[in-house]
Amino acid sequence: MKYDPINKTLYTDKGELLKRLFCPYKIDWDKLPVTSANNRTCTTCNHLIIDTAYVSDDELLQMLQQNPSTCLKIDINQPNVTVIVNGKT
Amino acid sequence: MEKLERGYNLNELIVIKTARCEDSINEAALAGYKLIIKKVEPSSRIRSKYSVVQHIKTGQIIVLGDFRVRLDYDDDPDFKTIIDWTFYYPYNFESPFAAYLIPPDLKKGERVVVEDLIEDIVESIWNQGDAYRLDCCEAIWNGNELLIQNEPEEGPWMMMG
């Protein structure tokens, strides 16, 4: 997947929009309760947070289509993410 | 306030809006808001980088923002680097000034959400050298100013939302 940190927007490698990330809270991932192997639940708003390091573009697209309020966690150094400039690869 | 109306302002704090042009600032003044007018000043600490590579046959270019991706093109004989890694200020604001719109009944000491920060505050620093600005955060109104409540973050760089 590709991430534009200026617009805080995540795309698939093919350029399909996944989600614009927005969270006004300072959430510490390490302190969140583990929901399943790679997911956690936000203690502030109860949204499921998916660790994008362990899902494919297609899986993520499907998850977000089913539940658009699902939150995502990205570390831009993770191997399956590259950083793009203003929406361009 | 589209972003915060989506259910993220769970503490139901008052949302402080920002007006970014003369007309909208004057509209707010006539509506009774107190204005905190500030210069829009880019911080030299905030920066992003890019590099441009070009296909030697088609002439088409690719703009890169990640050291890891450039490695692929460095090894590709069909591409040459046209612009090497260059840091720049990546945000655009049309007006060189803006104003926070303070509701006239806002109480001193009240905690609020500032939806569109005027000040350039570093939100996060990537270990490739890029530093990104904070766009939204909580603040406390002291009667004269909004005291921004933000702890600067440094790597490992993580984003949620």
Coordinates of C-alpha atoms in Angstrom, one line a residue:
Chain A
M1 CA 0.0 0.0 0.0
K2 CA 1.0 3.6 -0.4
Y3 CA 0.7 6.4 2.2
D4 CA 0.6 10.1 1.6
P5 CA 1.6 11.6 5.0
I6 CA 0.8 15.2 3.9
N7 CA -2.8 14.4 3.2
K8 CA -2.8 11.5 5.6
T9 CA -4.3 9.2 3.0
L10 CA -3.7 5.5 2.4
Y11 CA -4.0 3.9 -1.0
T12 CA -3.6 0.5 -2.4
D13 CA -0.6 -0.2 -4.5
K14 CA -2.9 0.2 -7.5
G15 CA -3.8 3.7 -6.3
E16 CA -7.3 2.9 -5.0
L17 CA -8.3 5.1 -2.0
L18 CA -8.4 3.1 1.2
K19 CA -8.9 5.8 3.8
R20 CA -7.9 9.2 5.0
L21 CA -6.6 8.8 8.5
F22 CA -7.8 11.1 11.2
C23 CA -7.7 10.8 14.9
P24 CA -7.7 13.8 17.3
Y25 CA -6.6 11.6 20.2
K26 CA -3.1 10.7 21.3
I27 CA -3.5 7.0 21.2
D28 CA -0.7 4.7 22.4
W29 CA -1.0 1.5 20.4
D30 CA 1.0 -0.4 23.0
K31 CA -1.5 0.3 25.7
L32 CA -4.6 -0.7 23.7
P33 CA -6.3 -4.0 24.5
V34 CA -5.5 -6.8 21.9
T35 CA -8.7 -7.8 20.1
S36 CA -7.1 -10.5 17.9
A37 CA -3.7 -11.3 16.6
N38 CA -3.1 -8.1 14.7
N39 CA -6.0 -5.9 15.8
R40 CA -6.8 -3.8 18.8
T41 CA -9.7 -1.8 20.1
C42 CA -9.5 1.9 20.8
T43 CA -10.2 2.6 24.5
T44 CA -11.4 6.1 23.6
C45 CA -14.0 5.4 20.9
N46 CA -14.2 1.6 20.8
H47 CA -13.4 1.4 17.1
L48 CA -11.5 -1.6 15.9
I49 CA -8.0 -0.7 14.8
I50 CA -6.3 -2.9 12.2
D51 CA -2.6 -3.2 12.0
T52 CA -2.0 -2.7 8.3
A53 CA 1.4 -4.4 8.5
Y54 CA -0.3 -7.8 8.4
V55 CA -3.1 -7.4 5.8
S56 CA -3.0 -7.2 2.0
D57 CA -4.4 -4.4 0.0
D58 CA -7.4 -6.4 -1.1
E59 CA -8.2 -7.6 2.5
L60 CA -8.0 -4.0 3.7
L61 CA -10.2 -2.7 0.9
Q62 CA -12.8 -5.4 1.7
M63 CA -12.7 -4.6 5.5
L64 CA -13.2 -0.9 4.9
Q65 CA -16.0 -1.4 2.4
Q66 CA -17.8 -3.6 5.0
N67 CA -17.1 -1.2 7.9
P68 CA -15.8 2.3 6.8
S69 CA -15.4 3.4 10.4
T70 CA -12.7 0.8 11.0
C71 CA -9.5 2.5 12.1
L72 CA -6.0 1.7 10.8
K73 CA -2.6 1.7 12.3
I74 CA 0.4 2.4 10.0
D75 CA 4.1 2.6 10.8
I76 CA 5.5 4.1 7.6
N77 CA 8.6 2.1 8.0
Q78 CA 6.7 -1.2 7.7
P79 CA 7.7 -3.2 4.7
N80 CA 4.4 -3.2 2.9
V81 CA 4.0 0.6 2.9
T82 CA 5.8 3.1 0.7
V83 CA 5.5 6.8 1.1
I84 CA 4.2 8.9 -1.8
V85 CA 4.3 12.6 -2.5
N86 CA 0.9 14.4 -2.8
G87 CA -0.9 11.3 -4.0
K88 CA 1.6 10.4 -6.6
T89 CA 3.9 7.4 -6.6
Chain B
M1 CA -16.6 20.6 11.1
E2 CA -17.0 17.6 9.0
K3 CA -14.1 15.7 10.6
L4 CA -15.2 16.1 14.2
E5 CA -18.9 15.6 13.4
R6 CA -18.1 12.1 12.4
G7 CA -18.2 11.1 16.0
Y8 CA -14.6 11.7 17.0
N9 CA -15.2 14.6 19.4
L10 CA -16.3 12.2 22.1
N11 CA -15.6 14.6 25.0
E12 CA -18.0 17.0 23.3
L13 CA -15.6 19.8 23.6
I14 CA -16.3 23.1 21.9
V15 CA -14.8 23.1 18.5
I16 CA -12.8 26.2 17.6
K17 CA -13.0 26.9 13.9
T18 CA -10.4 28.7 11.8
A19 CA -11.1 31.3 9.2
R20 CA -8.5 31.5 6.5
C21 CA -9.5 34.6 4.4
E22 CA -10.5 38.2 4.9
D23 CA -14.2 37.6 4.0
S24 CA -14.7 34.6 6.4
I25 CA -12.9 36.5 9.2
N26 CA -15.1 39.5 8.8
E27 CA -18.2 37.3 8.6
A28 CA -17.2 35.8 12.0
A29 CA -16.6 39.2 13.5
L30 CA -20.1 40.3 12.5
A31 CA -21.5 37.1 14.0
G32 CA -20.0 38.0 17.3
Y33 CA -16.9 35.8 17.5
K34 CA -13.8 37.1 19.2
L35 CA -10.9 36.8 16.7
I36 CA -7.4 35.6 17.4
I37 CA -5.6 36.7 14.3
K38 CA -2.3 35.2 13.5
K39 CA 0.3 35.1 10.7
V40 CA 0.5 31.9 8.8
E41 CA 4.3 31.2 9.1
P42 CA 5.9 28.1 7.7
S43 CA 8.2 26.4 10.2
S44 CA 11.7 25.5 8.9
R45 CA 11.4 22.3 11.0
I46 CA 8.5 21.0 8.9
R47 CA 9.7 19.4 5.6
S48 CA 9.1 16.6 3.2
K49 CA 11.4 15.3 0.5
Y50 CA 11.1 14.3 -3.1
S51 CA 13.2 13.0 -5.9
V52 CA 12.5 12.9 -9.6
V53 CA 13.5 10.1 -11.9
Q54 CA 13.0 9.9 -15.6
H55 CA 12.6 7.0 -18.0
I56 CA 15.3 7.5 -20.6
K57 CA 13.2 6.3 -23.6
T58 CA 9.7 7.7 -22.9
G59 CA 10.8 10.8 -21.1
Q60 CA 8.1 10.3 -18.4
I61 CA 9.0 11.1 -14.9
I62 CA 8.2 9.6 -11.5
V63 CA 8.2 11.6 -8.3
L64 CA 9.4 9.6 -5.3
G65 CA 9.1 10.4 -1.6
D66 CA 10.6 7.3 0.0
F67 CA 14.3 6.4 0.1
R68 CA 13.4 2.7 -0.2
V69 CA 11.6 3.1 -3.5
R70 CA 14.5 5.1 -5.1
L71 CA 16.7 2.1 -4.6
D72 CA 14.7 0.2 -7.2
Y73 CA 15.2 3.0 -9.8
D74 CA 18.9 3.4 -8.9
D75 CA 19.4 -0.2 -10.1
D76 CA 17.3 0.2 -13.2
P77 CA 19.3 1.2 -16.3
D78 CA 16.1 2.6 -18.0
F79 CA 15.8 5.4 -15.4
K80 CA 18.1 8.3 -14.5
T81 CA 17.8 10.7 -11.6
I82 CA 16.8 14.2 -12.7
I83 CA 16.4 15.8 -9.3
D84 CA 18.2 14.2 -6.3
W85 CA 16.6 14.1 -2.9
T86 CA 15.4 17.6 -2.1
F87 CA 13.6 18.8 1.0
Y88 CA 10.7 21.3 0.7
Y89 CA 7.8 22.8 2.7
P90 CA 4.9 20.6 1.6
Y91 CA 1.8 22.5 2.8
N92 CA 0.0 25.2 0.9
F93 CA -2.1 28.0 2.5
E94 CA -3.6 30.6 0.3
S95 CA -3.8 33.4 2.8
P96 CA -0.7 34.5 4.8
F97 CA -3.0 35.1 7.9
A98 CA -5.8 33.3 9.6
A99 CA -8.0 33.6 12.7
Y100 CA -9.3 31.4 15.4
L101 CA -13.0 32.1 16.0
I102 CA -13.6 32.2 19.7
P103 CA -17.2 32.0 20.8
P104 CA -18.1 35.0 22.9
D105 CA -19.3 32.8 25.8
L106 CA -16.2 30.6 25.9
K107 CA -15.1 30.4 29.6
K108 CA -11.5 31.0 30.7
G109 CA -9.9 27.6 31.4
E110 CA -12.2 25.7 29.1
R111 CA -10.7 22.8 27.1
V112 CA -11.6 22.9 23.3
V113 CA -10.7 21.2 20.1
V114 CA -8.9 23.3 17.5
E115 CA -9.9 21.7 14.2
D116 CA -7.4 23.6 11.9
L117 CA -4.3 24.8 13.6
I118 CA -2.7 28.0 12.3
E119 CA 0.6 27.5 14.0
D120 CA 3.1 25.1 12.4
I121 CA 3.7 22.5 15.1
V122 CA 5.6 19.3 14.4
E123 CA 3.3 16.4 14.9
S124 CA 5.8 13.7 13.9
I125 CA 9.3 13.1 12.6
W126 CA 10.1 10.3 10.2
N127 CA 13.5 8.7 10.4
Q128 CA 14.0 9.5 6.7
G129 CA 14.2 13.2 7.7
D130 CA 10.6 14.3 7.0
A131 CA 8.7 16.2 9.6
Y132 CA 4.9 16.7 9.4
R133 CA 2.6 19.3 10.9
L134 CA -0.1 18.9 13.4
D135 CA -3.4 19.9 11.9
C136 CA -5.9 19.3 14.8
C137 CA -5.6 19.1 18.6
E138 CA -7.0 20.1 21.9
A139 CA -6.2 23.4 23.5
I140 CA -7.1 25.4 26.6
W141 CA -8.6 28.9 26.4
N142 CA -6.9 31.2 28.9
G143 CA -9.0 34.2 28.2
N144 CA -6.5 35.7 25.7
E145 CA -4.9 32.8 23.8
L146 CA -5.4 29.1 23.0
L147 CA -2.8 27.1 24.8
I148 CA -2.1 24.2 22.5
Q149 CA -2.1 20.8 24.3
N150 CA 0.3 18.6 22.3
E151 CA 3.2 16.4 23.1
P152 CA 5.6 16.3 20.2
E153 CA 6.2 12.8 18.9
E154 CA 9.3 11.3 17.5
G155 CA 9.9 7.9 15.9
P156 CA 9.0 5.1 15.6
W157 CA 6.7 6.8 13.3
M158 CA 3.1 5.6 13.6
M159 CA -0.3 6.9 12.5
M160 CA -3.7 5.8 13.5
G161 CA -7.1 6.9 12.4

